Short mmCIF file of C-alpha atoms in Angstrom, two decimals:
data_model
loop_
_atom_site.label_atom_id
_atom_site.label_comp_id
_atom_site.label_asym_id
_atom_site.label_seq_id
_atom_site.Cartn_x
_atom_site.Cartn_y
_atom_site.Cartn_z
CA MET A 37 -0.01 0.02 0.03
CA ASP A 38 1.30 3.56 -0.79
CA ASP A 39 2.54 5.17 2.34
CA THR A 40 1.64 8.59 0.91
CA ASN A 41 -1.98 7.62 0.57
CA VAL A 42 -2.00 6.22 4.06
CA LEU A 43 -0.80 9.44 5.59
CA HIS A 44 -3.10 11.52 3.47
CA ASN A 45 -6.23 9.53 4.52
CA GLN A 46 -5.47 9.30 8.26
CA SER A 47 -8.62 11.18 9.17
CA ASN A 48 -10.94 8.58 7.78
CA GLU A 49 -9.10 5.38 8.43
CA LEU A 50 -9.43 2.80 11.12
CA PRO A 51 -6.22 2.15 13.20
CA ARG A 52 -4.75 -1.30 12.83
CA ASP A 53 -5.46 -2.14 16.48
CA TYR A 54 -9.24 -1.33 16.15
CA ASP A 55 -11.30 -4.39 16.92
CA LEU A 56 -13.70 -4.84 14.02
CA GLU A 57 -15.59 -7.72 15.55
CA GLY A 58 -15.97 -6.20 18.94
CA ALA A 59 -16.20 -2.61 17.88
CA SER A 60 -13.99 -1.29 20.66
CA PHE A 61 -10.47 0.10 21.20
CA PRO A 62 -7.92 -1.87 23.20
CA ASN A 63 -8.29 0.31 26.35
CA GLU A 64 -11.88 -0.58 26.70
CA GLY A 65 -11.11 -3.74 28.63
CA HIS A 66 -14.58 -4.39 30.25
CA PHE A 67 -15.85 -6.16 27.13
CA ARG A 68 -13.15 -8.07 25.33
CA PRO A 69 -9.28 -8.28 25.22
CA PRO A 70 -7.60 -6.36 22.40
CA LEU A 71 -6.10 -8.16 19.47
CA PRO A 72 -2.33 -8.29 19.81
CA HIS A 73 -0.46 -5.53 18.19
CA GLY A 74 1.51 -6.46 15.08
CA LEU A 75 -0.19 -9.73 14.56
CA VAL A 76 -0.66 -10.53 10.87
CA TYR A 77 -3.09 -13.18 9.75
CA LYS A 78 -1.95 -15.04 6.59
CA GLN A 79 -5.44 -15.29 5.02
CA ARG A 80 -5.39 -13.20 1.79
CA LEU A 81 -8.28 -11.05 0.51
CA PRO A 82 -9.65 -12.24 -2.84
CA ALA A 83 -8.36 -9.98 -5.53
CA ALA A 84 -11.78 -9.31 -7.04
CA SER A 85 -13.58 -8.59 -3.87
CA HIS A 86 -14.62 -4.96 -3.04
CA HIS A 87 -16.53 -5.59 0.21
CA VAL A 88 -15.79 -7.31 3.43
CA PRO A 89 -19.00 -8.07 5.43
CA GLN A 90 -18.88 -7.34 9.20
CA GLY A 91 -22.23 -8.38 10.63
CA ASP A 92 -24.83 -5.92 9.24
CA MET A 93 -22.15 -3.55 7.90
CA VAL A 94 -20.12 -3.50 4.69
CA LEU A 95 -16.68 -1.88 4.56
CA ASP A 96 -15.32 -0.81 1.18
CA VAL A 97 -11.86 -2.05 0.49
CA VAL A 98 -9.42 -0.50 -1.82
CA PRO A 99 -10.23 -1.78 -5.26
CA ASP A 100 -7.94 -4.42 -6.67
CA PRO A 101 -5.70 -4.68 -3.61
CA PRO A 102 -2.16 -5.78 -4.31
CA GLU A 103 -1.06 -9.21 -3.53
CA ASP A 104 0.61 -8.36 -0.19
CA VAL A 105 -2.55 -6.90 1.45
CA PHE A 106 -3.68 -9.12 4.41
CA VAL A 107 -6.61 -9.09 6.68
CA GLY A 108 -5.70 -6.78 9.57
CA GLN A 109 -4.20 -4.03 7.61
CA THR A 110 -5.66 -0.58 7.50
CA LEU A 111 -8.83 -0.19 5.53
CA LYS A 112 -9.91 3.05 3.84
CA LEU A 113 -13.34 4.44 4.50
CA SER A 114 -15.20 7.38 3.05
CA PRO A 115 -16.27 10.11 5.73
CA ALA A 116 -19.91 8.89 5.40
CA GLN A 117 -18.91 5.28 5.91
CA LEU A 118 -16.75 6.17 8.88
CA ALA A 119 -19.48 8.09 10.55
CA GLU A 120 -21.86 5.16 10.02
CA PHE A 121 -19.33 2.72 11.43
CA GLN A 122 -18.65 4.83 14.50
CA LYS A 123 -22.44 5.19 15.16
CA HIS A 124 -22.73 1.35 14.92
CA SER A 125 -19.68 1.06 17.26
CA ARG A 126 -21.22 3.29 19.91
CA SER A 127 -24.51 1.31 19.76
CA ILE A 128 -22.62 -1.90 20.36
CA GLU A 129 -20.64 -0.42 23.29
CA ILE A 130 -23.84 0.95 24.87
CA ASP A 131 -25.55 -2.46 24.56
CA ARG A 132 -22.55 -4.21 25.97
CA LEU A 133 -22.30 -1.64 28.86
CA GLN A 134 -25.96 -2.25 29.74
CA ASP A 135 -25.36 -6.03 29.66
CA PHE A 136 -22.30 -5.63 31.90
CA VAL A 137 -24.22 -3.45 34.49
CA GLN A 138 -27.13 -5.93 34.50
CA ARG A 139 -24.69 -8.83 34.99
CA ASP A 140 -23.02 -6.83 37.87
CA ILE A 141 -26.42 -6.22 39.56
CA LEU A 142 -27.29 -9.95 39.36
CA ASP A 143 -23.85 -10.89 40.68
CA GLN A 144 -24.57 -8.83 43.86
CA ARG A 145 -27.77 -10.48 44.81
CA SER A 146 -29.00 -10.18 48.44
CA CYS A 147 -30.69 -13.07 50.22
CA LEU A 148 -33.10 -12.48 53.11
CA THR A 149 -33.91 -15.41 55.48
CA LEU A 150 -36.44 -15.12 58.32
CA GLU A 151 -36.49 -17.61 61.19
CA VAL A 152 -39.15 -17.64 63.90
CA ILE A 153 -37.22 -18.06 67.18
CA THR A 154 -40.14 -17.81 69.77
CA GLY A 155 -43.84 -18.33 69.73
CA PRO A 156 -46.20 -21.11 68.49
CA SER A 157 -44.44 -21.29 65.08
CA CYS A 158 -40.94 -21.48 66.48
CA GLY A 159 -38.46 -22.92 63.96
CA LEU A 160 -40.34 -21.88 60.85
CA ARG A 161 -38.04 -20.41 58.18
CA CYS A 162 -38.51 -18.52 54.86
CA SER A 163 -36.10 -17.15 52.32
CA VAL A 164 -36.19 -14.87 49.32
CA GLN A 165 -33.65 -13.25 46.94
CA SER A 166 -33.59 -9.60 45.90
CA THR A 167 -33.22 -10.59 42.19
CA ILE A 168 -36.60 -12.44 41.91
CA PRO A 169 -39.26 -9.72 41.97
CA SER A 170 -42.04 -12.13 41.51
CA ARG A 171 -41.42 -13.30 45.07
CA LEU A 172 -41.61 -9.83 46.41
CA PRO A 173 -42.87 -8.42 48.66
CA LEU A 174 -42.50 -11.12 51.34
CA THR A 175 -45.46 -11.17 53.64
CA LEU A 176 -45.81 -12.19 57.30
CA GLY A 177 -49.18 -13.05 58.69
CA ARG A 178 -51.58 -15.55 60.29
CA VAL A 179 -53.59 -16.48 57.19
CA SER A 180 -52.69 -17.77 53.75
CA PRO A 181 -51.20 -16.65 51.29
CA SER A 182 -48.62 -15.19 53.71
CA ASP A 183 -45.08 -16.22 52.80
CA LEU A 184 -44.20 -16.63 56.55
CA LEU A 185 -47.38 -18.18 57.96
CA ILE A 186 -47.33 -17.67 61.68
CA LYS A 187 -50.02 -19.55 63.76
CA ASP A 188 -50.23 -17.05 66.53
CA SER A 189 -53.53 -15.48 67.69
CA GLU A 190 -51.73 -12.15 68.33
CA VAL A 191 -50.52 -11.98 64.74
CA SER A 192 -52.88 -10.26 62.26
CA GLY A 193 -54.07 -12.01 59.09
CA LYS A 194 -51.90 -9.66 57.09
CA HIS A 195 -49.42 -8.32 59.64
CA ALA A 196 -46.30 -7.01 57.99
CA LEU A 197 -44.24 -7.15 54.71
CA ILE A 198 -40.66 -6.89 53.71
CA ASN A 199 -39.55 -5.57 50.33
CA TRP A 200 -36.24 -4.84 48.48
CA ASN A 201 -35.52 -1.13 47.96
CA LEU A 202 -33.49 -1.19 44.67
CA ASP A 203 -32.51 2.50 45.05
CA LYS A 204 -31.00 2.01 48.57
CA MET A 205 -30.09 -1.67 47.91
CA LYS A 206 -31.61 -2.49 51.30
CA TRP A 207 -34.40 -4.60 52.75
CA GLU A 208 -37.19 -2.73 54.37
CA LEU A 209 -39.96 -3.65 56.86
CA VAL A 210 -43.50 -2.25 56.85
CA ASP A 211 -46.30 -2.83 59.33
CA MET A 212 -49.56 -3.36 57.38
CA GLY A 213 -51.85 -1.79 60.00
CA SER A 214 -51.68 -4.73 62.33
CA LEU A 215 -53.81 -4.72 65.55
CA ASN A 216 -51.05 -5.72 68.00
CA GLY A 217 -48.15 -3.93 66.25
CA THR A 218 -44.73 -4.64 65.01
CA LEU A 219 -41.47 -4.13 66.87
CA LEU A 220 -37.94 -4.01 65.43
CA ASN A 221 -35.30 -4.54 68.08
CA SER A 222 -37.85 -3.82 70.69
CA GLN A 223 -38.90 -0.41 69.13
CA PRO A 224 -42.37 0.01 67.58
CA ILE A 225 -42.36 0.81 63.92
CA ASN A 226 -46.08 1.62 63.63
CA ASN A 227 -48.48 4.14 65.12
CA LEU A 228 -48.76 3.51 68.88
CA ASP A 229 -52.56 4.08 68.59
CA THR A 230 -53.84 0.56 68.46
CA GLY A 231 -57.07 1.76 66.83
CA SER A 232 -55.13 2.96 63.76
CA ARG A 233 -54.90 0.63 60.89
CA HIS A 234 -52.56 2.71 58.71
CA TRP A 235 -49.46 1.26 57.20
CA SER A 236 -46.15 2.29 58.80
CA ASP A 237 -43.28 3.96 56.93
CA PRO A 238 -40.55 1.57 55.59
CA ILE A 239 -37.79 0.86 58.10
CA GLU A 240 -34.41 -0.58 56.94
CA LEU A 241 -33.47 -4.03 58.17
CA GLY A 242 -29.98 -5.23 59.13
CA ASN A 243 -28.49 -8.70 59.66
CA GLY A 244 -29.36 -10.00 63.07
CA ASP A 245 -32.35 -7.73 63.70
CA ILE A 246 -35.24 -9.12 65.75
CA ILE A 247 -38.75 -8.54 64.46
CA THR A 248 -41.62 -8.97 67.17
CA LEU A 249 -45.13 -9.58 65.93
CA GLY A 250 -47.57 -9.08 68.82
CA THR A 251 -45.90 -10.09 72.06
CA THR A 252 -44.77 -13.71 71.68
CA SER A 253 -43.66 -14.35 68.08
CA LYS A 254 -40.06 -13.06 67.45
CA VAL A 255 -38.40 -13.46 64.05
CA ILE A 256 -34.63 -13.17 63.44
CA VAL A 257 -33.38 -11.60 60.16
CA HIS A 258 -30.51 -13.13 58.27
CA ILE A 259 -29.24 -11.13 55.29
CA THR A 260 -26.46 -12.49 53.12
CA SER A 261 -24.97 -11.25 49.86
CA GLN A 262 -24.28 -13.93 47.16
CA ASN A 263 -21.92 -13.50 44.22
CA ARG A 264 -20.54 -15.71 41.55
CA ILE A 265 -17.13 -16.00 43.15
CA HIS A 266 -16.93 -19.42 44.32
CA ILE A 267 -16.02 -19.77 47.91
CA PRO A 268 -13.70 -22.83 48.11
CA PHE A 269 -15.11 -24.42 51.20
CA GLY A 270 -18.38 -24.85 53.02
CA VAL A 271 -19.73 -22.23 55.45
CA GLY A 272 -22.75 -22.41 57.73
CA MET A 273 -23.99 -19.84 60.25
CA ALA A 274 -26.68 -20.03 62.86
CA SER A 275 -27.68 -17.94 65.99
CA ASP A 276 -30.37 -17.79 68.61
CA PRO A 277 -30.86 -15.20 71.45
CA MET A 278 -32.11 -18.21 73.60
CA SER A 279 -34.82 -15.89 74.96
CA MET A 280 -36.79 -16.96 77.97
CA ARG A 281 -33.96 -19.20 79.30
CA ARG A 282 -33.32 -17.33 82.43
CA GLY A 283 -36.32 -18.18 84.49
CA GLY A 284 -38.76 -16.30 82.24
CA LYS A 285 -36.53 -13.32 81.89
CA LYS A 286 -36.36 -12.02 78.35
CA LEU A 287 -32.83 -12.11 76.92
CA PRO A 288 -31.91 -9.51 74.27
CA MET A 289 -29.75 -10.64 71.42
CA GLU A 290 -26.28 -9.13 71.83
CA ASP A 291 -24.31 -11.52 69.48
CA VAL A 292 -23.26 -10.44 66.07
CA CYS A 293 -21.73 -13.06 63.78
CA TYR A 294 -20.82 -12.58 60.10
CA TYR A 295 -18.29 -13.57 57.46
CA GLN A 296 -17.03 -12.12 54.18
CA TRP A 297 -15.31 -14.08 51.40
CA PRO A 298 -13.48 -12.61 49.60
CA LEU A 299 -12.56 -9.38 51.38
CA PHE A 300 -13.07 -6.40 49.13
CA GLY A 301 -10.42 -6.39 46.50
CA LEU A 302 -8.59 -9.45 47.95
CA ASP A 303 -9.71 -12.55 46.16
CA GLN A 304 -7.62 -14.98 48.30
CA PHE A 305 -8.61 -13.68 51.80
CA GLY A 306 -11.78 -14.07 53.96
CA LEU A 307 -12.83 -13.06 57.49
CA PHE A 308 -15.02 -14.87 59.91
CA VAL A 309 -16.10 -13.05 63.07
CA ILE A 310 -18.18 -13.48 66.21
CA CYS A 311 -18.71 -10.62 68.58
CA ASP A 312 -20.63 -11.06 71.81
CA GLY A 313 -21.82 -7.81 73.40
CA HIS A 314 -22.48 -6.91 76.94
CA GLY A 315 -24.37 -3.74 78.13
CA GLY A 316 -26.09 -3.86 74.75
CA ASP A 317 -25.27 -4.79 71.19
CA GLY A 318 -23.84 -1.48 70.14
CA ALA A 319 -20.16 -2.44 70.55
CA ALA A 320 -20.57 -5.72 68.81
CA ARG A 321 -22.34 -4.01 65.90
CA SER A 322 -19.54 -1.41 65.64
CA ALA A 323 -16.87 -3.98 65.65
CA SER A 324 -18.67 -6.09 63.05
CA LYS A 325 -18.66 -3.17 60.63
CA LEU A 326 -15.03 -2.11 61.38
CA PHE A 327 -13.16 -5.39 61.12
CA PRO A 328 -13.72 -6.21 57.42
CA GLU A 329 -12.99 -2.64 56.33
CA ILE A 330 -9.84 -2.37 58.52
CA VAL A 331 -8.42 -5.79 57.56
CA ALA A 332 -9.09 -5.25 53.95
CA ASN A 333 -7.34 -1.84 54.17
CA ILE A 334 -4.28 -3.29 55.87
CA LEU A 335 -3.98 -6.11 53.27
CA SER A 336 -4.38 -3.67 50.42
CA ASP A 337 -0.77 -2.86 51.01
CA THR A 338 1.04 -5.15 48.56
CA LEU A 339 4.14 -5.69 50.79
CA LYS A 340 1.98 -6.56 53.81
CA ARG A 341 -0.13 -8.98 51.78
CA GLU A 342 2.82 -10.61 50.25
CA LYS A 343 4.43 -10.98 53.64
CA VAL A 344 1.43 -12.91 54.90
CA VAL A 345 1.37 -15.24 51.93
CA LEU A 346 5.14 -15.86 51.85
CA LEU A 347 5.80 -16.15 55.62
CA ARG A 348 2.45 -17.90 56.23
CA ASP A 349 1.76 -15.58 59.21
CA ALA A 350 -0.80 -12.82 59.63
CA SER A 351 0.01 -11.92 63.33
CA ASP A 352 0.91 -8.42 62.59
CA VAL A 353 -2.20 -7.86 60.48
CA LEU A 354 -4.52 -9.23 63.15
CA ARG A 355 -2.82 -7.37 65.94
CA ASP A 356 -3.01 -4.10 63.98
CA ALA A 357 -6.68 -4.69 63.08
CA PHE A 358 -7.64 -5.04 66.77
CA SER A 359 -5.70 -2.00 67.66
CA GLN A 360 -7.40 0.15 64.90
CA THR A 361 -10.84 -1.32 65.77
CA GLU A 362 -10.54 -0.41 69.40
CA ALA A 363 -9.36 3.06 68.55
CA CYS A 364 -12.31 3.64 66.26
CA MET A 365 -14.96 2.43 68.76
CA ASN A 366 -16.52 5.04 70.96
CA HIS A 367 -18.40 2.90 73.43
CA HIS A 368 -17.90 3.92 77.04
CA TYR A 369 -20.47 1.76 78.70
CA GLU A 370 -20.77 -1.16 76.28
CA GLY A 371 -18.27 -3.72 75.23
CA CYS A 372 -17.94 -6.96 73.35
CA THR A 373 -15.80 -10.08 72.79
CA ALA A 374 -14.26 -10.56 69.35
CA THR A 375 -13.14 -13.75 67.84
CA VAL A 376 -11.73 -13.08 64.33
CA LEU A 377 -10.50 -15.95 61.96
CA LEU A 378 -8.58 -14.90 58.91
CA VAL A 379 -8.39 -17.50 56.16
CA TRP A 380 -6.26 -17.15 52.99
CA ALA A 381 -5.26 -19.32 50.02
CA ASP A 382 -1.82 -19.61 48.43
CA GLY A 383 -2.91 -20.62 44.93
CA ASP A 384 -1.73 -24.18 45.29
CA ASP A 385 -4.86 -25.63 46.85
CA ASN A 386 -3.62 -24.87 50.31
CA PHE A 387 -5.42 -22.80 52.91
CA PHE A 388 -4.12 -21.08 56.04
CA ALA A 389 -6.05 -19.97 59.06
CA GLN A 390 -5.07 -17.79 61.91
CA CYS A 391 -7.16 -16.47 64.78
CA ALA A 392 -7.10 -13.53 67.18
CA ASN A 393 -9.52 -12.99 70.11
CA VAL A 394 -10.45 -11.06 73.17
CA GLY A 395 -13.03 -12.42 75.61
CA ASP A 396 -14.52 -15.82 75.80
CA SER A 397 -16.00 -16.46 72.27
CA ALA A 398 -13.85 -19.34 71.13
CA CYS A 399 -12.67 -21.04 68.01
CA ILE A 400 -11.42 -24.68 67.61
CA MET A 401 -10.17 -26.48 64.47
CA ASN A 402 -9.80 -29.98 63.59
CA VAL A 403 -6.98 -30.69 61.09
CA ASP A 404 -5.89 -34.19 60.21
CA GLY A 405 -7.97 -35.57 63.05
CA LYS A 406 -6.18 -33.39 65.61
CA GLU A 407 -7.87 -30.72 67.71
CA ILE A 408 -6.30 -27.27 67.50
CA LYS A 409 -7.41 -24.59 70.10
CA MET A 410 -7.29 -21.27 68.19
CA THR A 411 -8.34 -18.89 71.00
CA GLU A 412 -7.58 -18.16 74.70
CA ASP A 413 -10.13 -17.67 77.39
CA HIS A 414 -10.00 -14.25 79.01
CA LYS A 415 -12.42 -14.69 81.84
CA ILE A 416 -11.20 -13.45 85.20
CA THR A 417 -11.24 -17.01 86.41
CA SER A 418 -8.81 -18.17 83.73
CA TYR A 419 -5.39 -19.05 85.02
CA SER A 420 -3.53 -17.31 82.14
CA GLU A 421 -5.57 -14.17 82.52
CA ARG A 422 -5.03 -14.10 86.35
CA LEU A 423 -1.33 -14.48 85.61
CA ARG A 424 -1.32 -11.52 83.17
CA ILE A 425 -3.19 -9.33 85.62
CA GLU A 426 -0.64 -10.27 88.31
CA GLU A 427 2.11 -9.10 86.11
CA THR A 428 0.48 -5.57 85.96
CA GLY A 429 1.28 -5.24 89.72
CA GLU A 430 -2.30 -5.34 90.77
CA PRO A 431 -3.08 -9.00 91.35
CA LEU A 432 -6.63 -10.28 91.93
CA ARG A 433 -7.75 -11.09 95.47
CA ASP A 434 -8.39 -14.68 96.27
CA GLY A 435 -11.87 -15.67 95.23
CA GLU A 436 -12.35 -12.52 93.08
CA THR A 437 -14.10 -13.46 89.88
CA ARG A 438 -15.19 -10.11 88.49
CA LEU A 439 -13.78 -6.58 87.95
CA TYR A 440 -16.46 -3.90 88.17
CA GLY A 441 -19.06 -6.52 87.69
CA ILE A 442 -17.49 -7.89 84.45
CA ASN A 443 -16.30 -11.41 84.34
CA LEU A 444 -13.90 -10.55 81.43
CA ALA A 445 -10.64 -8.87 81.58
CA ARG A 446 -10.14 -8.29 77.78
CA MET A 447 -12.76 -6.89 75.47
CA LEU A 448 -13.37 -4.12 72.88
CA GLY A 449 -15.13 -0.97 73.96
CA ASP A 450 -15.96 -0.43 77.69
CA LYS A 451 -13.83 2.76 77.57
CA PHE A 452 -15.02 3.94 80.90
CA LEU A 453 -13.95 0.76 82.71
CA LYS A 454 -10.46 0.87 80.95
CA GLN A 455 -10.03 4.41 82.18
CA GLN A 456 -10.85 3.33 85.76
CA ASP A 457 -8.67 0.17 85.86
CA SER A 458 -5.52 -0.52 83.68
CA ARG A 459 -6.05 -4.20 84.19
CA PHE A 460 -8.64 -4.18 81.44
CA SER A 461 -7.11 -4.77 78.03
CA SER A 462 -8.01 -5.00 74.31
CA GLU A 463 -4.77 -6.77 73.43
CA PRO A 464 -5.76 -9.91 71.50
CA TYR A 465 -4.45 -13.42 71.88
CA ILE A 466 -3.16 -14.58 68.48
CA SER A 467 -3.00 -18.16 67.53
CA GLN A 468 -0.45 -20.14 65.51
CA VAL A 469 -1.32 -20.66 61.84
CA ALA A 470 -3.13 -23.81 60.88
CA HIS A 471 -2.04 -25.22 57.50
CA ILE A 472 -4.87 -26.95 55.57
CA ASP A 473 -4.40 -29.06 52.46
CA GLN A 474 -6.90 -31.16 50.47
CA ALA A 475 -6.19 -34.29 52.50
CA SER A 476 -6.52 -32.72 55.90
CA LYS A 477 -10.33 -32.92 56.01
CA ALA A 478 -10.16 -29.81 58.26
CA PHE A 479 -13.04 -27.90 59.78
CA ALA A 480 -13.41 -24.96 62.24
CA ILE A 481 -16.03 -24.06 64.76
CA LEU A 482 -16.37 -20.42 65.93
CA ALA A 483 -19.03 -19.84 68.62
CA SER A 484 -19.96 -17.51 71.39
CA ASP A 485 -19.84 -18.78 74.97
CA GLY A 486 -23.51 -19.72 74.84
CA LEU A 487 -22.35 -22.88 73.00
CA TRP A 488 -19.17 -23.63 75.00
CA ASP A 489 -20.96 -23.10 78.38
CA VAL A 490 -22.92 -26.36 77.79
CA LEU A 491 -20.85 -28.22 75.12
CA GLY A 492 -17.27 -29.42 75.35
CA THR A 493 -14.90 -29.25 72.41
CA LYS A 494 -14.51 -32.98 72.14
CA LYS A 495 -18.23 -33.52 72.02
CA ALA A 496 -18.64 -30.75 69.42
CA ILE A 497 -15.99 -32.41 67.23
CA GLN A 498 -17.67 -35.77 67.60
CA LEU A 499 -21.06 -34.32 66.54
CA VAL A 500 -19.52 -32.66 63.47
CA LEU A 501 -17.77 -35.94 62.41
CA GLN A 502 -21.16 -37.79 62.74
CA MET A 503 -23.06 -35.20 60.71
CA ARG A 504 -20.31 -34.99 58.05
CA GLU A 505 -20.61 -38.77 57.47
CA LYS A 506 -24.43 -38.57 57.36
CA TYR A 507 -24.48 -35.77 54.70
CA SER A 508 -21.43 -36.87 52.77
CA THR A 509 -23.43 -38.10 49.76
CA ASP A 510 -26.15 -35.41 49.80
CA GLY A 511 -24.38 -33.09 47.35
CA VAL A 512 -25.64 -30.09 49.39
CA ASN A 513 -24.01 -27.56 51.57
CA SER A 514 -23.93 -29.58 54.83
CA ALA A 515 -22.09 -26.81 56.59
CA GLU A 516 -25.41 -24.98 57.12
CA LYS A 517 -26.96 -28.09 58.60
CA ILE A 518 -24.03 -28.74 60.91
CA ALA A 519 -24.08 -25.10 62.14
CA ASN A 520 -27.76 -25.49 62.94
CA LEU A 521 -27.19 -28.84 64.64
CA LEU A 522 -24.60 -27.34 66.99
CA LEU A 523 -27.11 -24.52 67.77
CA SER A 524 -29.82 -26.98 68.41
CA GLU A 525 -27.54 -29.02 70.79
CA ALA A 526 -26.95 -25.86 72.81
CA ARG A 527 -30.71 -25.30 72.95
CA THR A 528 -31.29 -28.87 74.03
CA LEU A 529 -28.65 -28.68 76.75
CA ARG A 530 -30.51 -25.51 77.97
CA THR A 531 -27.86 -22.88 77.56
CA LYS A 532 -28.68 -19.59 79.29
CA ASP A 533 -26.94 -17.16 76.94
CA ASN A 534 -27.13 -15.89 73.39
CA THR A 535 -25.63 -18.49 71.12
CA SER A 536 -24.01 -17.98 67.66
CA VAL A 537 -22.07 -20.47 65.51
CA ILE A 538 -20.06 -20.24 62.30
CA PHE A 539 -18.95 -23.64 60.85
CA LEU A 540 -16.19 -23.92 58.19
CA ASP A 541 -15.81 -27.17 56.36
CA PHE A 542 -12.68 -27.28 54.20
CA ASN A 543 -13.82 -30.54 52.77
CA THR A 544 -16.99 -29.29 50.84
CA PHE A 545 -17.38 -26.95 47.91
CA PRO A 546 -20.64 -25.07 47.71
CA ARG A 547 -21.63 -23.10 44.62
CA PHE A 548 -21.88 -19.55 45.98
CA SER A 549 -20.10 -17.50 48.57
CA CYS A 550 -22.09 -15.57 51.10
CA LYS A 551 -21.40 -12.74 53.54
CA ALA A 552 -23.52 -11.44 56.26
CA GLU A 553 -24.26 -7.81 56.19
CA SER A 554 -24.44 -5.50 59.18
#
């Protein structure tokens, strides 16, 4: 081709690296990769052909091209043809962008699960996904066709509904003018005038919220986000406030448990956390929001992330995460335990798990048939904790089991107590790293003290092994069933405290990952 003609017609030519099939330039990487620069295909153009079809378009080729013209070389277009081609290109790009956005929305679906935890219909469950509008809104009531059909005389026929707010990307609760009212975390959401049958304003729901219908039926809210990134092991989560266990005294839910895989921007890292609040659930909720953000931020540093992977140790990350979380919390009269399990993959089918904790929510692992204790108990009665306190120069008196009415010496929050007594601490215990390979058949149990108060670690491991064998051929996520079994066992053994369980099974491979939202 004549170089003079090429230069003369630059304004109406397509560059060699323009992608005819995809109608996009190489820097528009959302849609398809660019063709390699300099690549020449050896298929020649027929000498007599004057058109090269491209879908619905026809590009005019220089008449009678010389023998050495190959597909991939610059094609000349008239100004009118170039304008038409660019118009078609923009149309393709807009269509593809819309498809991309739609796929992105579908890949960030939210799943709502309701479980009745008290009342005549205790144990009843119902789930719905935000991406299935035909299933929405989800209705709660005493008569059919309610999605959550609650057989309680204090529940109205059509009591309440839950819908997905696409603008806010949040679940919202509405009272439908019920006679006996609807409470969210003990606060009424509707008009206090019982004679009023007006619908309430929508109220946002969060993971772990408690909805009360009438006075006896309580419903716990589980919210998870599902995406198409495969979580490479099984995860199950279950919780129960165990209300009415203390001689008829109502027990508020102060546990917050959640997990996130992968952490934002970190495909090979995940976080699993249980916080058990005291004095309220405020500190536990704050910690639950802070930990994933802070850990992800620390690991966004390439050097720190590579250090964890290469040295197989995340001690510094976990210690820094606890320090930053404590500094960000502004709870003077509320506190919480925190048990944080960080799991990461090395790209060779190996996983590594390391735990940090303050308080008495515990984590155990079973790797190659051996029990590994991943946490340390920080109750005042614990020998190691009494020893630590003694080293401060202010040892506990004989028989002393509490400080300022608290049976824990380490926690997050409780700033007032820490100002009054330096023996209180937020310094975490950090475990050794557990190495997990495909043959280890490993699993982990994280739980608040409501489980461990009534169930020993050996019994818990035995129950897991039995259930694993039972569900081994089901082809389903048995981790969820095992988490609920452990919770049910705590209930049967009449625990008197809020109970939350997260179960990780490194021997199963469910389809979707889930993370609890706060």
